Coordinates of C-alpha atoms in Angstrom, one line a residue:
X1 CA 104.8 86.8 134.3
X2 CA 107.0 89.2 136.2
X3 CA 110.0 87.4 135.2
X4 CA 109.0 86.8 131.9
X5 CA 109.3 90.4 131.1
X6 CA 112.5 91.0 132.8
X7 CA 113.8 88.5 130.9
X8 CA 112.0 89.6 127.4
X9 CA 113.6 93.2 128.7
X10 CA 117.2 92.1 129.1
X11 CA 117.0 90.2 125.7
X12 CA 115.5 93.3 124.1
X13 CA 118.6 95.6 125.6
X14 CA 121.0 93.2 124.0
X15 CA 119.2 93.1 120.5
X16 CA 119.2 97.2 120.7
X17 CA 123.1 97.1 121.6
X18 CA 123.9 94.6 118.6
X19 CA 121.1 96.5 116.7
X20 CA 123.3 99.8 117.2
X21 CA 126.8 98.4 117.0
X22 CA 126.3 96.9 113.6
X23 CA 124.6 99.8 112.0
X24 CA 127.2 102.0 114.0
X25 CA 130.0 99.9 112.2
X26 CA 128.7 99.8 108.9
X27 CA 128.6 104.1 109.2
X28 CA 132.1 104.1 110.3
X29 CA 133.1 101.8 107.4
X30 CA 131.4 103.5 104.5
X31 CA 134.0 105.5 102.2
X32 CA 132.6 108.7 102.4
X33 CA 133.5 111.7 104.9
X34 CA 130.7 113.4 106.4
X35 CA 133.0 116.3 107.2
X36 CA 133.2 117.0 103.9
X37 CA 129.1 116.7 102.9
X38 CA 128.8 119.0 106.2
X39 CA 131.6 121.7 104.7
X40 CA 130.7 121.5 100.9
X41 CA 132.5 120.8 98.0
X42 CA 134.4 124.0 97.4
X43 CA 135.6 123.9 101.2
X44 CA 139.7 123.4 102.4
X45 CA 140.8 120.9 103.6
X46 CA 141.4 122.6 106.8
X47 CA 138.0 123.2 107.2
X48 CA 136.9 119.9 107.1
X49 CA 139.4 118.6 109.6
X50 CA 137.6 121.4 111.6
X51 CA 134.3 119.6 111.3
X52 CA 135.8 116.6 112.0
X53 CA 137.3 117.1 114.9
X54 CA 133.9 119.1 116.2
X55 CA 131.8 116.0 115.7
X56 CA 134.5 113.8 116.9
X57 CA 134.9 112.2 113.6
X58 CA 138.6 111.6 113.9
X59 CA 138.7 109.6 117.3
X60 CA 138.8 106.1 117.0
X61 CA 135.9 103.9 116.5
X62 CA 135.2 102.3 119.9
X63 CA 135.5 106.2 121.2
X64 CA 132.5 107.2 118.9
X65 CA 130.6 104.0 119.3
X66 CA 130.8 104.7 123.6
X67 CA 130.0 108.4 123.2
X68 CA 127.0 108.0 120.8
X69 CA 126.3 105.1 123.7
X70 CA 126.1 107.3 126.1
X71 CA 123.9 110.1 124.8
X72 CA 121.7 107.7 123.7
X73 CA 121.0 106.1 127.0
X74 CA 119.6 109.8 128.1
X75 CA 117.5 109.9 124.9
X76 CA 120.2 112.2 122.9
X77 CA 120.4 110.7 119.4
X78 CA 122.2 113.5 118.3
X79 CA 121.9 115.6 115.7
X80 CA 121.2 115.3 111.8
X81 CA 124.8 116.0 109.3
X82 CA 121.8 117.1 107.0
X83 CA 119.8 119.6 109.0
X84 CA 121.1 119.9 112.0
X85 CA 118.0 119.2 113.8
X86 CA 117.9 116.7 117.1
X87 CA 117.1 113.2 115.8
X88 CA 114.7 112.3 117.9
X89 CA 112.2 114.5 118.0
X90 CA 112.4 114.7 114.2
X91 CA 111.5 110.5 114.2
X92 CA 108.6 111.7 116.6
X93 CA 107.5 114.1 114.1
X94 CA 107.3 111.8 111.6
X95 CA 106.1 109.1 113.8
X96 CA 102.1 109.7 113.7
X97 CA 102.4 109.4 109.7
X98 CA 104.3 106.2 110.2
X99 CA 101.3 105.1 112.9
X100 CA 98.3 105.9 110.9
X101 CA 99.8 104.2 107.9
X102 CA 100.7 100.7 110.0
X103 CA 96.9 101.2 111.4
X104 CA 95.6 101.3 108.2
X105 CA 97.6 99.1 106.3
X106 CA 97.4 96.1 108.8
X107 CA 93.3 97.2 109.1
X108 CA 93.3 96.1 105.5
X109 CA 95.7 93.4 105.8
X110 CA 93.4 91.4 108.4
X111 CA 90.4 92.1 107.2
X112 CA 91.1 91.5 103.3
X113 CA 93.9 88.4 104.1
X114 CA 91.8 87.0 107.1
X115 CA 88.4 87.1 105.3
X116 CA 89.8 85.7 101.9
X117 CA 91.3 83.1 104.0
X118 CA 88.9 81.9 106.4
X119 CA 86.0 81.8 103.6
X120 CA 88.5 79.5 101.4
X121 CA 88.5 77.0 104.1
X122 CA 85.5 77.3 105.4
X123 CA 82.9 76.9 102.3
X124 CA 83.2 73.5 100.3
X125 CA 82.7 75.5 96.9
X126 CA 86.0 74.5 94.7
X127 CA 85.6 77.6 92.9
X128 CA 85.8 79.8 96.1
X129 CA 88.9 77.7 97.3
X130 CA 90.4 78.0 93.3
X131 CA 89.5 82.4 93.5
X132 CA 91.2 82.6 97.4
X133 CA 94.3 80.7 95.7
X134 CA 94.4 83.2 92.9
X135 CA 94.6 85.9 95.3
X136 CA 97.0 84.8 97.0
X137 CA 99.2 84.1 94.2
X138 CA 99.3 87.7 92.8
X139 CA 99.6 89.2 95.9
X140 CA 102.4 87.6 96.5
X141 CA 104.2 87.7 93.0
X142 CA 103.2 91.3 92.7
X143 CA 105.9 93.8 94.1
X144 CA 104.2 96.2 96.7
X145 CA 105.5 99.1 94.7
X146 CA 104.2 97.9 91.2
X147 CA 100.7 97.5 93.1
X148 CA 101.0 101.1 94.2
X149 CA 101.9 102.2 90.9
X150 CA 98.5 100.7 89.2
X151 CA 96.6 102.1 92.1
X152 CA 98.1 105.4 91.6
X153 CA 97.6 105.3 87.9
X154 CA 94.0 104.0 88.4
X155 CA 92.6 106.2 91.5
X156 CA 95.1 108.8 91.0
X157 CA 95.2 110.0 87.4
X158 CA 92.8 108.0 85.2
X159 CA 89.8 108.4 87.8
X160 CA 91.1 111.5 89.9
X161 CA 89.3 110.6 93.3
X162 CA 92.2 110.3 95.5
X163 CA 94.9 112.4 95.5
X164 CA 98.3 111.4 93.8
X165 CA 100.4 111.3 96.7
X166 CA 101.7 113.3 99.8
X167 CA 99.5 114.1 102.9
X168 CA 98.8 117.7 102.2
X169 CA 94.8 116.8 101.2
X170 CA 94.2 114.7 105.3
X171 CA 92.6 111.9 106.0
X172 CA 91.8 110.8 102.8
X173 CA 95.9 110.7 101.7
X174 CA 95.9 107.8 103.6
X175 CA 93.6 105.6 101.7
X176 CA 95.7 104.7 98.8
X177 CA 98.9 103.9 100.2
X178 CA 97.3 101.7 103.1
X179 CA 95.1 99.8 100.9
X180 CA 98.4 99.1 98.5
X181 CA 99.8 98.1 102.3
X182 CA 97.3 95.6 103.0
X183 CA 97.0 94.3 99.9
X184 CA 100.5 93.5 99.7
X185 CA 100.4 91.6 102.7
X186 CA 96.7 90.4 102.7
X187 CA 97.8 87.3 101.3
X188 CA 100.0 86.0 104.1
X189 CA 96.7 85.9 106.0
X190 CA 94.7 84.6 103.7
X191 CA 97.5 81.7 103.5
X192 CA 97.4 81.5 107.4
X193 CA 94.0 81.5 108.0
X194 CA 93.0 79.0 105.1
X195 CA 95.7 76.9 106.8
X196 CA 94.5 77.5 110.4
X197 CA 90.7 76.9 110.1
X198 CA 91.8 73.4 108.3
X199 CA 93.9 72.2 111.3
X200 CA 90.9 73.7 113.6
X201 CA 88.3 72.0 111.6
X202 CA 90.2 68.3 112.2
X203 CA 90.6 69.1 115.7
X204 CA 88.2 66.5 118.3
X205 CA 86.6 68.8 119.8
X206 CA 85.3 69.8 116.7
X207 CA 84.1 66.1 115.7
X208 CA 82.7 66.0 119.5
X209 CA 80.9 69.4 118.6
X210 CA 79.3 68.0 115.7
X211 CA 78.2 64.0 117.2
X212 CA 76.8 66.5 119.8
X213 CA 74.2 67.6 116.8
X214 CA 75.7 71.2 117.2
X215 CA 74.8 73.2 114.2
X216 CA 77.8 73.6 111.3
X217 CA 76.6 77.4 111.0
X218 CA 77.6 77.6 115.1
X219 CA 80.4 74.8 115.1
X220 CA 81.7 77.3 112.4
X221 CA 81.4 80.4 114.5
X222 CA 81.6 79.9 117.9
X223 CA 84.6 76.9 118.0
X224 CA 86.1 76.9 114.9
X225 CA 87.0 80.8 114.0
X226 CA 87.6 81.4 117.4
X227 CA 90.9 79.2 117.6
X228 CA 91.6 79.3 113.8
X229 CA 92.5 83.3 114.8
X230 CA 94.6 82.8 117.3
X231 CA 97.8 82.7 115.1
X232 CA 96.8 85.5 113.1
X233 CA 96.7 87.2 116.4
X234 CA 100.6 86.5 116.4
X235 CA 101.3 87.6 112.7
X236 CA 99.2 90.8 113.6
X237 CA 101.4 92.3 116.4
X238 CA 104.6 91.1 114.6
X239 CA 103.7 92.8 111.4
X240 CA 102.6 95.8 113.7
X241 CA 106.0 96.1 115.0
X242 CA 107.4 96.3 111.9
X243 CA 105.4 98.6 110.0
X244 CA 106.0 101.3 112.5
X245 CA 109.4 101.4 112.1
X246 CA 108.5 102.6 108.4
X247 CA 107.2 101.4 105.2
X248 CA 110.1 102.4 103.3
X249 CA 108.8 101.0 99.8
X250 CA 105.2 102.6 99.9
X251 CA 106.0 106.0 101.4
X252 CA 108.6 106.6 98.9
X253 CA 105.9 105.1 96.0
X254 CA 103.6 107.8 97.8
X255 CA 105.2 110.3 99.1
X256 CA 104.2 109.5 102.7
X257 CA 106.4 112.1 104.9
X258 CA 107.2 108.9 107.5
X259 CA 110.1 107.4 109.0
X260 CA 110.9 105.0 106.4
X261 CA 110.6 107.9 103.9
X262 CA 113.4 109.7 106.6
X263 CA 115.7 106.8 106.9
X264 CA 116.1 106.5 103.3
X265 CA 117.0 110.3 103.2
X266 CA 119.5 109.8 105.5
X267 CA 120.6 107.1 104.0
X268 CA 121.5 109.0 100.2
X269 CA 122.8 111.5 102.5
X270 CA 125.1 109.5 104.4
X271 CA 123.3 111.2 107.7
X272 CA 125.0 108.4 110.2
X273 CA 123.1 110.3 113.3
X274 CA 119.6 109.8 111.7
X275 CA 120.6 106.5 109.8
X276 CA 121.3 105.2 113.8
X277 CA 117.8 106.6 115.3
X278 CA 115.4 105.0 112.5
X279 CA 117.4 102.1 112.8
X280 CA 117.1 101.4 116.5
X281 CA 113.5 103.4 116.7
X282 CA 112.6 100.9 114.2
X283 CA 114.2 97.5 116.2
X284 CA 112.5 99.1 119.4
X285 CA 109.6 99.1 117.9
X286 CA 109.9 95.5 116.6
X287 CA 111.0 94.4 120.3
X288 CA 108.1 95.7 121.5
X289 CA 105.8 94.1 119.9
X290 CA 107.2 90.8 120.4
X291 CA 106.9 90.9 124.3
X292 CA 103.4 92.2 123.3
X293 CA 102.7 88.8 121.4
X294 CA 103.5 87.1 123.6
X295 CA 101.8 88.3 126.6
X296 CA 98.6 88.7 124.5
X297 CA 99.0 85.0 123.0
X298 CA 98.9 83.3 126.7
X299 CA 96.0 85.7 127.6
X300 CA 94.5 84.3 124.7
X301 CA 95.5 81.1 124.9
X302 CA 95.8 79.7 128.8
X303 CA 97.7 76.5 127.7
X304 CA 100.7 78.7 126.7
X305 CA 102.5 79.9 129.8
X306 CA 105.0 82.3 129.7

């Protein structure tokens, strides 16, 4: 196991590095000169150089790639061109939002997709099977921010319950924009675990269970569910991994102050220090959780070493 991780940890470095080098690069390359955003339009030309040459600017690339490098190994992500505030603890600052709204929206998610799913396959009703496929289908084919549009319109403005957007009214802000989260994804689970429960259900242990004269209600529950959830395990810490590194579409749709809503800032501004922190707070989080799935999947399942 020991190794395992070192190895998961090295790989992880060297995703980081290419992570950083390519957003670093594409920065460098846009035609646009932060100086300048920094100075404003009615500054000289002299006074942008100024600005330049104070952030480094004009050195050559592999100069600003090593310095930015180096900061960043003792947690320096600099600061933002925008608001000259350090990077990283404004991405902590933004970083429970992100969290409750990745809780929520994969809490919905699994329990919506996984439900749908495992019903589908598990009941020998047509019509339930024919309704799960439906679902699927349209939460799929409907865009995430469309979905969060209706809900808006519906719970927002037509039936004022929930507030419109923002996080300003607590708790309850989150309700909208996680539901829209989950139900954007709840099909992917539903797929998995219709598709899941199937393969379990033709397994032989399963056959052995029932020549045994085991119940169906307890084959069901106790064998059956059991291993049909195991790769939903998997798709849960993946999906986990990504949604803290922001939900880009739905916060903006919402108004949810969180890091996807703060990359995307920095991205209209051109804000290459911030643009570089989401981007690698947002692979580190995806790293993560991969070493996380797979140490959890071989607790889960002892056949799978690692």
């Amino acid at each position: 196991m020991l190794t395992f991780l070192m190895r998961r940890v090295a790989w992880s470095v060297v995703v980081l590095l290419f992570a950083s080098l390519l957003t670093f690069f594409i920065g460098y390359k846009v035609p646009a000169d932060p100086a300048r955003m920094i100075a404003g339009p009615n500054a000289t030309a002299e006074t942008v150089r100024s600005i330049s040459h104070q952030l480094g600017l004009d050195q050559p690339f592999y100069v600003q790639y090593g310095r930015f490098l180096g900061h960043a190994a003792q947690g320096d992500l600099g600061r933002s061109y925008k608001t000259e505030q350090q990077v990283l603890p404004t991405i902590l600052q933004r970083f429970p939002y992100t969290l409750a709204l990745a809780l929520g929206g994969l809490a919905f998610e699994v329990l919506i997709g996984a439900s749908v799913g495992l019903l589908a396959a598990g009941t020998k009703l047509r019509v339930v099977d024919g309704l799960a496929s439906t679902f699927v289908l349209l939460t799929l084919a409907v865009p995430s921010f469309w979905l969060g549009i209706i809900l808006l319109y519906v719970f927002g403005f037509k039936y004022p319950i929930l507030p419109l957007g923002g996080a300003e009214a607590g708790p309850i802000s989150l309700l909208l924009p996680a539901l829209t989260l989950g139900l954007s994804g709840a099909g992917y689970y539903a797929r998995m675990g219709r598709a899941s429960l199937l393969e379990v259900m033709g397994e032989d242990y399963i056959r052995t269970a029932r020549a045994k004269g085991v119940s169906p209600g307890r084959v069901m529950l106790k064998h059956a569910f059991k291993n049909a959830l195991r790769p939903l395990i998997t798709m849960t810490a993946l999906d986990l991994g990504v949604l803290l590194g922001g939900a880009l579409i739905i916060e903006q749709v919402f108004g949810w102050p969180g890091i996807g809503t703060l990359a995307w800032q920095a991205v209209q501004n051109i804000d290459l220090p911030m643009i570089m922190g989401t981007v690698l707070f947002s692979a580190l989080c995806i790293v993560v959780a991969n070493i996380i799935v797979d140490v959890v999947y071989s607790w889960v399942d002892p056949r799978i070493t690692v």
